mmCIF file with all atom_site columns, C-alpha atoms in Angstrom:
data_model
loop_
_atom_site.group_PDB
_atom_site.id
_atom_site.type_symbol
_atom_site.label_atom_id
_atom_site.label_alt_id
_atom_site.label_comp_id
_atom_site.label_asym_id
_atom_site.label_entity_id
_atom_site.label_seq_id
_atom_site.pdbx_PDB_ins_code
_atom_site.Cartn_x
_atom_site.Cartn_y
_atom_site.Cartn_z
_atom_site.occupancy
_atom_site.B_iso_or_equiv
_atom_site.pdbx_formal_charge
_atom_site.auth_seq_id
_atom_site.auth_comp_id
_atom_site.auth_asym_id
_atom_site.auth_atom_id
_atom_site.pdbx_PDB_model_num
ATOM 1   C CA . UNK F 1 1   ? 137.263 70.086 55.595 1.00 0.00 ? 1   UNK F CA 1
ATOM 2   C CA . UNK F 1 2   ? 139.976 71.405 57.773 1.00 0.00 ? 2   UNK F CA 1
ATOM 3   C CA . UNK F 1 3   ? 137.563 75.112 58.068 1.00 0.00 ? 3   UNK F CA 1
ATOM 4   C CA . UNK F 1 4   ? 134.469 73.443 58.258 1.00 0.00 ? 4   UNK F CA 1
ATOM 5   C CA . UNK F 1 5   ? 135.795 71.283 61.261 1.00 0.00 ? 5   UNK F CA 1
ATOM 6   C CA . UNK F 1 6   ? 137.578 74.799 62.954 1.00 0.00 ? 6   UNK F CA 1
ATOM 7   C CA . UNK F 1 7   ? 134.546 76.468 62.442 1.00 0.00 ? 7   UNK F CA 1
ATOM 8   C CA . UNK F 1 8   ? 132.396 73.925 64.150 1.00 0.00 ? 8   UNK F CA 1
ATOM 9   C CA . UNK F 1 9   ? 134.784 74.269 67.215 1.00 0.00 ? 9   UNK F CA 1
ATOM 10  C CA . UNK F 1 10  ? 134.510 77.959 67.474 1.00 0.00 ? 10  UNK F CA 1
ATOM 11  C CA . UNK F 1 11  ? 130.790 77.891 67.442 1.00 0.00 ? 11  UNK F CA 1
ATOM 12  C CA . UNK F 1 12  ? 131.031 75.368 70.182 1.00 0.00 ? 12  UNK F CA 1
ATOM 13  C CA . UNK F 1 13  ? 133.367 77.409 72.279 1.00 0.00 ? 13  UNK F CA 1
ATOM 14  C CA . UNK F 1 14  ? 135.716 74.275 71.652 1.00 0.00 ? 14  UNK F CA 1
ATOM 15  C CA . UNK F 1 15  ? 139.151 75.700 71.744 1.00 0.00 ? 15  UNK F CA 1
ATOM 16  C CA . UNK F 1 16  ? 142.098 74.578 69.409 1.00 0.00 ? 16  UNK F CA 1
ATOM 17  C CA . UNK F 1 17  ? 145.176 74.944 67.440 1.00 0.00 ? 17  UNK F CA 1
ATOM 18  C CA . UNK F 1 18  ? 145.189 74.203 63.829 1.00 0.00 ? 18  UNK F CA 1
ATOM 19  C CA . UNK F 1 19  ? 147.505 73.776 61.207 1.00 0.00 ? 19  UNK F CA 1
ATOM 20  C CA . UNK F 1 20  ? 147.879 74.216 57.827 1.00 0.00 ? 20  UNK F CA 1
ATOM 21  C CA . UNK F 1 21  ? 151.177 74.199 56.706 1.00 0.00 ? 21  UNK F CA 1
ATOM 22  C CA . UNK F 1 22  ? 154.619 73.242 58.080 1.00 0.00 ? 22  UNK F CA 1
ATOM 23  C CA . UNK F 1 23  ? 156.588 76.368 58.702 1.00 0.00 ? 23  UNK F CA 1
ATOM 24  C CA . UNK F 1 24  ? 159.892 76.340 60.521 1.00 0.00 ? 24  UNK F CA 1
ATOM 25  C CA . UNK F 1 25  ? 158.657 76.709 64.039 1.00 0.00 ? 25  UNK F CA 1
ATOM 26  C CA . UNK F 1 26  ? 155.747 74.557 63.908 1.00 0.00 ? 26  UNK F CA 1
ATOM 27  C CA . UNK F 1 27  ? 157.893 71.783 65.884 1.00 0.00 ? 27  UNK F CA 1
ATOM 28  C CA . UNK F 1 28  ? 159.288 74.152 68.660 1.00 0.00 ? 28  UNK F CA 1
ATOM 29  C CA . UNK F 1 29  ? 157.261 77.478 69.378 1.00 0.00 ? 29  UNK F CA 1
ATOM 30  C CA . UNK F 1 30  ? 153.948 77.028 66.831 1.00 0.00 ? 30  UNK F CA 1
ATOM 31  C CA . UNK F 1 31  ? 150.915 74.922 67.173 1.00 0.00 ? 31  UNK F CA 1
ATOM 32  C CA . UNK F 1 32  ? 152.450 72.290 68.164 1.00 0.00 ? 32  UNK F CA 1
ATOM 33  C CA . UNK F 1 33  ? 154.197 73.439 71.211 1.00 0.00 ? 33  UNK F CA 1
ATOM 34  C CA . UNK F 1 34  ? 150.560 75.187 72.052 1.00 0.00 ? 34  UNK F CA 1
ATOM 35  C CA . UNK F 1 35  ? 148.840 71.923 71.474 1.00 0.00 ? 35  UNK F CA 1
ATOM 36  C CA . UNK F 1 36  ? 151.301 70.297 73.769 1.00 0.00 ? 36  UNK F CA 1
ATOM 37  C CA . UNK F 1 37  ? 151.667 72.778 76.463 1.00 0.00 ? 37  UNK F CA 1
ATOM 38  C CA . UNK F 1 38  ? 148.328 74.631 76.758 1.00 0.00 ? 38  UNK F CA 1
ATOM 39  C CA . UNK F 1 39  ? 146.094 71.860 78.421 1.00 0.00 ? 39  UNK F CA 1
ATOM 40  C CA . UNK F 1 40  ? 142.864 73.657 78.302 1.00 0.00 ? 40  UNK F CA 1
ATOM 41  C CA . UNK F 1 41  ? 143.673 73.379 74.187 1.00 0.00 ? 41  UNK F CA 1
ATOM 42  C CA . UNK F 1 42  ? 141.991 69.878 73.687 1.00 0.00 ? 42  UNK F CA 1
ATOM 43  C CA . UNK F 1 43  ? 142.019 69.398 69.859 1.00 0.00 ? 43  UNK F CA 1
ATOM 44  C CA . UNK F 1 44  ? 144.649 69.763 67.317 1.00 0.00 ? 44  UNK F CA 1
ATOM 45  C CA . UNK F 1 45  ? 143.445 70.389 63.557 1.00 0.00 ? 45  UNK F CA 1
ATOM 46  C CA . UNK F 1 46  ? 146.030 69.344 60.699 1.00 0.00 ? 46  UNK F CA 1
ATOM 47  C CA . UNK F 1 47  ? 145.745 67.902 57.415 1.00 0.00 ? 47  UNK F CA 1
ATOM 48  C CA . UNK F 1 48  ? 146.527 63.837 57.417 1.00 0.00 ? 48  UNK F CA 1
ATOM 49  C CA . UNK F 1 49  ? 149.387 64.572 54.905 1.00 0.00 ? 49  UNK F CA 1
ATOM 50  C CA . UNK F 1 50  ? 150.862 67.200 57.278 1.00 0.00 ? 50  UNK F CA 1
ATOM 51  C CA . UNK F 1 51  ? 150.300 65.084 60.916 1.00 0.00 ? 51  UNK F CA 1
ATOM 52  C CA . UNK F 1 52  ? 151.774 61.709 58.821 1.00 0.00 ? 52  UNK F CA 1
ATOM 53  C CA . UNK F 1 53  ? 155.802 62.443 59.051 1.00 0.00 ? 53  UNK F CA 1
ATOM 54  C CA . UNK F 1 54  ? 157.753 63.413 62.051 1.00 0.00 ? 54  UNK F CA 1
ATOM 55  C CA . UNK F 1 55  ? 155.688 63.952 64.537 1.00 0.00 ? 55  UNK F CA 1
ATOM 56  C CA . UNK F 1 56  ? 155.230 62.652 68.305 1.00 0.00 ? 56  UNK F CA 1
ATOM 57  C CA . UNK F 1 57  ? 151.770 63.415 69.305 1.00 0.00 ? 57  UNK F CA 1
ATOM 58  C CA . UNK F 1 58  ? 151.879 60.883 72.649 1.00 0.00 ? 58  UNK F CA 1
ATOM 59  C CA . UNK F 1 59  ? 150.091 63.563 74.349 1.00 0.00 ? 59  UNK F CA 1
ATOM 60  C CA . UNK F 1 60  ? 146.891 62.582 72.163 1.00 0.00 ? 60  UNK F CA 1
ATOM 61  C CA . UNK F 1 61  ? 144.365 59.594 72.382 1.00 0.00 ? 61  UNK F CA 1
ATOM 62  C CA . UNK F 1 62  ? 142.126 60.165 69.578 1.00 0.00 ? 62  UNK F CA 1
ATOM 63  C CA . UNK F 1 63  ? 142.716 60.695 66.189 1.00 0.00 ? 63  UNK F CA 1
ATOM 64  C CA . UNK F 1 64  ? 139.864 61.372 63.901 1.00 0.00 ? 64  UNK F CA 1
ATOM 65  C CA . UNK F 1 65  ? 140.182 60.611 60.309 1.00 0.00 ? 65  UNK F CA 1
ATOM 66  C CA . UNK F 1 66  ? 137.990 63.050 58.205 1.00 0.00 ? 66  UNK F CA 1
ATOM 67  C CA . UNK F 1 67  ? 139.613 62.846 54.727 1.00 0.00 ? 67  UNK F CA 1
ATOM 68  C CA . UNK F 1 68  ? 141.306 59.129 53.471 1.00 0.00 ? 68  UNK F CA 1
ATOM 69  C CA . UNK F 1 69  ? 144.411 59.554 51.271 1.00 0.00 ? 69  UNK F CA 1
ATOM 70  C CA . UNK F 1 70  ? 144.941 57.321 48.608 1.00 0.00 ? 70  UNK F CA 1
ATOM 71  C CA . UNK F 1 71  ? 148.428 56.244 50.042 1.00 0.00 ? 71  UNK F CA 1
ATOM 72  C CA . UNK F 1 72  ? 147.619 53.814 52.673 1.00 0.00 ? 72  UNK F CA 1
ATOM 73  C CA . UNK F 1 73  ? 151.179 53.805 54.540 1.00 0.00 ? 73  UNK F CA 1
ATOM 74  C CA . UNK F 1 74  ? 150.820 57.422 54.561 1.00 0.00 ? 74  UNK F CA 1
ATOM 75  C CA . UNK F 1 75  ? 147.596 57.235 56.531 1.00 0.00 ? 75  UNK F CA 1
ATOM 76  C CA . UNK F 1 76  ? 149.367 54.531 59.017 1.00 0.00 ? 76  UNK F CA 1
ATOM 77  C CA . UNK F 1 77  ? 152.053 56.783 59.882 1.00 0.00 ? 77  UNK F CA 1
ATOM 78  C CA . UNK F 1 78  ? 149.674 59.723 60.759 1.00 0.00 ? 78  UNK F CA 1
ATOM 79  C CA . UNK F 1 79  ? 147.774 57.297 63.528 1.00 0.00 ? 79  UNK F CA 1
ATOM 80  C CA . UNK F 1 80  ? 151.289 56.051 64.577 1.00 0.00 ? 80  UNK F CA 1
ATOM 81  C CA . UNK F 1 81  ? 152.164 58.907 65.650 1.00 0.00 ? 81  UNK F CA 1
ATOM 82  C CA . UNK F 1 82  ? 149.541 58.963 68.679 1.00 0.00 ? 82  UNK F CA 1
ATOM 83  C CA . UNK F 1 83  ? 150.521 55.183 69.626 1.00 0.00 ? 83  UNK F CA 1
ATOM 84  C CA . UNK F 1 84  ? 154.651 55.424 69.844 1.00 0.00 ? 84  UNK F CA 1
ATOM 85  C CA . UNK F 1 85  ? 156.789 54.551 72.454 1.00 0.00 ? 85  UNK F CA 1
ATOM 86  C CA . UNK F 1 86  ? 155.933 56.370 75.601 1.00 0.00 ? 86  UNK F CA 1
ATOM 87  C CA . UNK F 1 87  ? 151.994 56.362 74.956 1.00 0.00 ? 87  UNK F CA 1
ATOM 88  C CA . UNK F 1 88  ? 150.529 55.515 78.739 1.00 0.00 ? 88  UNK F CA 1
ATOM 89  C CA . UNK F 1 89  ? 146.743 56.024 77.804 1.00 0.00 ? 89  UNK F CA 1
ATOM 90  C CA . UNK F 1 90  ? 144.428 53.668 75.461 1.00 0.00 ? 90  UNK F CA 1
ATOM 91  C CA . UNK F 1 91  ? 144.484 55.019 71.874 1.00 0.00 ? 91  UNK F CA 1
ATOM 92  C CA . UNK F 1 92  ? 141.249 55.323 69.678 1.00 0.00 ? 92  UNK F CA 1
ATOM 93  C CA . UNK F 1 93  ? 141.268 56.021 65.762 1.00 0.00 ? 93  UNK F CA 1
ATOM 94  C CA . UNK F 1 94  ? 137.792 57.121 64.658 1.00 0.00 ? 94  UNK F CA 1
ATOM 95  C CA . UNK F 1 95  ? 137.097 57.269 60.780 1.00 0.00 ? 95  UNK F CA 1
ATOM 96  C CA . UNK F 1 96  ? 134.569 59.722 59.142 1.00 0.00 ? 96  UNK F CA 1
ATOM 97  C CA . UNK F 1 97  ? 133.497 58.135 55.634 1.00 0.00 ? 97  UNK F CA 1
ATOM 98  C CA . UNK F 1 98  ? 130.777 59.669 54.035 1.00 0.00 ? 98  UNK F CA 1
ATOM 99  C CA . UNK F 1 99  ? 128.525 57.325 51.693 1.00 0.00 ? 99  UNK F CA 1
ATOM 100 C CA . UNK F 1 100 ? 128.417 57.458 48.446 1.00 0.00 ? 100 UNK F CA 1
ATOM 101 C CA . UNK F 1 101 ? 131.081 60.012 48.057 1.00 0.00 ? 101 UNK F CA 1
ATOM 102 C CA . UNK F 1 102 ? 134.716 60.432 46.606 1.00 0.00 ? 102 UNK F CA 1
ATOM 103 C CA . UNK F 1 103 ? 136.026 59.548 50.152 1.00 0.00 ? 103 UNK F CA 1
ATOM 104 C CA . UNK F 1 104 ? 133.826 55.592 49.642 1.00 0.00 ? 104 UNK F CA 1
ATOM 105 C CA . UNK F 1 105 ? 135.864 55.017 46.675 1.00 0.00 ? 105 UNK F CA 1
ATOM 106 C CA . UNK F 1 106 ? 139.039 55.926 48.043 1.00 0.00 ? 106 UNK F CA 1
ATOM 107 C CA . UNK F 1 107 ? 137.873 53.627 50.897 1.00 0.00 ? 107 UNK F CA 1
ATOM 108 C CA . UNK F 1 108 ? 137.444 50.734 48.692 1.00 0.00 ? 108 UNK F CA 1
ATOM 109 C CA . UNK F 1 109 ? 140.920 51.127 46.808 1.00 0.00 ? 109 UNK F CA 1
ATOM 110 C CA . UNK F 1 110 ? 142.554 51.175 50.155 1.00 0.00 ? 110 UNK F CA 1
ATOM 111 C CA . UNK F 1 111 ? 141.164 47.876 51.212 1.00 0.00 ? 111 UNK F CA 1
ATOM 112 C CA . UNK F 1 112 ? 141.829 46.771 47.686 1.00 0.00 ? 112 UNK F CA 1
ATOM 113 C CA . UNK F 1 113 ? 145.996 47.782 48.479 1.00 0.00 ? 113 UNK F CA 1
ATOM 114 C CA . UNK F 1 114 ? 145.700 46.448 51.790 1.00 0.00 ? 114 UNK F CA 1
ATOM 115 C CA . UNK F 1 115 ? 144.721 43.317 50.450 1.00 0.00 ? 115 UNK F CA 1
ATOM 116 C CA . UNK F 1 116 ? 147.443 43.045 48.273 1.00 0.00 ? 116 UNK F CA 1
ATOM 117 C CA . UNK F 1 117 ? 149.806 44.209 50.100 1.00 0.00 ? 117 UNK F CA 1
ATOM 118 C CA . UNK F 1 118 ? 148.772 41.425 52.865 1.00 0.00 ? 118 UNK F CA 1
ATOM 119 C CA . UNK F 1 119 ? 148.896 38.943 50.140 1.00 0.00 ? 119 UNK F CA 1
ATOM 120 C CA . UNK F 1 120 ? 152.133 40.615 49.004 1.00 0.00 ? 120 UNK F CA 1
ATOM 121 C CA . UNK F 1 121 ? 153.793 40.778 52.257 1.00 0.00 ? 121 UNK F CA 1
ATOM 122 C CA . UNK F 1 122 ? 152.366 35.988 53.277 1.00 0.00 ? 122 UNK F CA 1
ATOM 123 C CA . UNK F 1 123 ? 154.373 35.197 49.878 1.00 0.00 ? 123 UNK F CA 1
ATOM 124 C CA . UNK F 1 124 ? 157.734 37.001 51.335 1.00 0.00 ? 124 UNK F CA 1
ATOM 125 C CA . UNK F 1 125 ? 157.293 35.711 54.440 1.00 0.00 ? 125 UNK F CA 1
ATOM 126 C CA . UNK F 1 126 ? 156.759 32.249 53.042 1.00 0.00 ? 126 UNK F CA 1
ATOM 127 C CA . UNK F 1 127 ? 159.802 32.859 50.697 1.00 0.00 ? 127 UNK F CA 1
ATOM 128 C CA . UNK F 1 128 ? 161.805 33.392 53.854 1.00 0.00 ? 128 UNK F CA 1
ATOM 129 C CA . UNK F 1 129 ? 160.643 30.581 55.950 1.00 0.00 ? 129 UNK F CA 1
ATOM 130 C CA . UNK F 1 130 ? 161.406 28.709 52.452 1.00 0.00 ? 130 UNK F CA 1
ATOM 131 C CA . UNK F 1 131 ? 164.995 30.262 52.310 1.00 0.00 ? 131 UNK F CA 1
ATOM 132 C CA . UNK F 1 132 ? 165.861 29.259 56.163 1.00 0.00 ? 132 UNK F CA 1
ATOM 133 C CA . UNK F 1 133 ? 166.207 25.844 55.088 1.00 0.00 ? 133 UNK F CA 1
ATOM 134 C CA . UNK F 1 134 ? 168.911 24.295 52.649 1.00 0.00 ? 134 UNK F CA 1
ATOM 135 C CA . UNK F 1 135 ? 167.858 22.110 49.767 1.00 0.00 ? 135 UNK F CA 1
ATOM 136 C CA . UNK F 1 136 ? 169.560 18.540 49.463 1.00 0.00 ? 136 UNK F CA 1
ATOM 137 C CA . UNK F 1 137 ? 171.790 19.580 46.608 1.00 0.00 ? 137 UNK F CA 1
ATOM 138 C CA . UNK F 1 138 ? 173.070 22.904 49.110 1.00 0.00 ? 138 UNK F CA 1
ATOM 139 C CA . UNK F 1 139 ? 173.796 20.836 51.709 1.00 0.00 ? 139 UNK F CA 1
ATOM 140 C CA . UNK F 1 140 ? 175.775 18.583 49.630 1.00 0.00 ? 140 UNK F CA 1
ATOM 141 C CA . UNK F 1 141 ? 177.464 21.142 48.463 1.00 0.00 ? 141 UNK F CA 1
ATOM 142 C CA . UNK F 1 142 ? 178.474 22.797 52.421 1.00 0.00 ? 142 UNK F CA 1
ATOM 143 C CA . UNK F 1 143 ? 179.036 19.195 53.663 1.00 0.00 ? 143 UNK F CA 1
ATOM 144 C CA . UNK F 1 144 ? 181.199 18.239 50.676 1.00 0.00 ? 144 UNK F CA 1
ATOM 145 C CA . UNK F 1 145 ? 179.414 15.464 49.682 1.00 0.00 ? 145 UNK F CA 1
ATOM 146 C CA . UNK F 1 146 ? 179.381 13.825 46.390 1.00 0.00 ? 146 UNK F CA 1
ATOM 147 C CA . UNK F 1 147 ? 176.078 11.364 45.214 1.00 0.00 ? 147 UNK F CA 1
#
């Protein structure tokens, strides 16, 4: 995807950096730093996996979401790192999902973990609101009290 995308901005005189892989200077003096420092470069091309960890990409306000991954946190961490601490313009995340493809399915199993990992995360939080309160019998037990 990540060629078919760089070619499309060559033909369109669109110009870019892209990345592949995470070599030693992509933070400080690689495509990064280009991305960041050359304003007439307007897009940055990276794998999801590669943009998810690390990374402060405040500069950007669109992130464009061309291949899911299975991992849903993974894919959360890649848009955070557009909408951090610092970020002055609106954000936009824009998601490419082809029907009746690979990409559909992994769609549908990420709504399927988000769901449960919703329902997961209202049954902590309703353990904890439960928690905040002592029963009789604990405070009894902290007020010394005998029945």
């Amino acid at each position: 995807m990540i060629d078919i995308v760089s070619e499309a901005l060559r033909s369109n005189q669109i110009k870019y950096s892209r990345c592949v892989n995470r070599s030693k200077d992509f933070l400080t003096t690689g495509t990064l730093e280009q991305f960041r420092n050359d304003n007439t470069i307007r897009v940055l091309v990276m794998p999801l996996s590669l943009g998810a960890e690390g990374l402060d990409l405040i500069i950007a306000n669109h992130i464009y979401l061309l291949e899911p991954l299975l991992n849903i946190h993974q894919e959360s961490q890649a848009i955070n790192r557009i909408n951090r601490l610092g970020q002055c313009q609106q954000t936009y995340i824009h998601k490419y999902i082809l029907i009746n493809t690979i990409e559909e399915k992994i769609i549908n199993i990420q709504e399927k973990q988000r769901m449960n990992h919703h329902n997961m995360m209202s049954a902590t939080l309703k353990k904890a609101r439960d928690d905040e309160y002592l029963s009789i019998e604990e405070l009894q037990y902290v007020l010394d009290i005998t029945v």
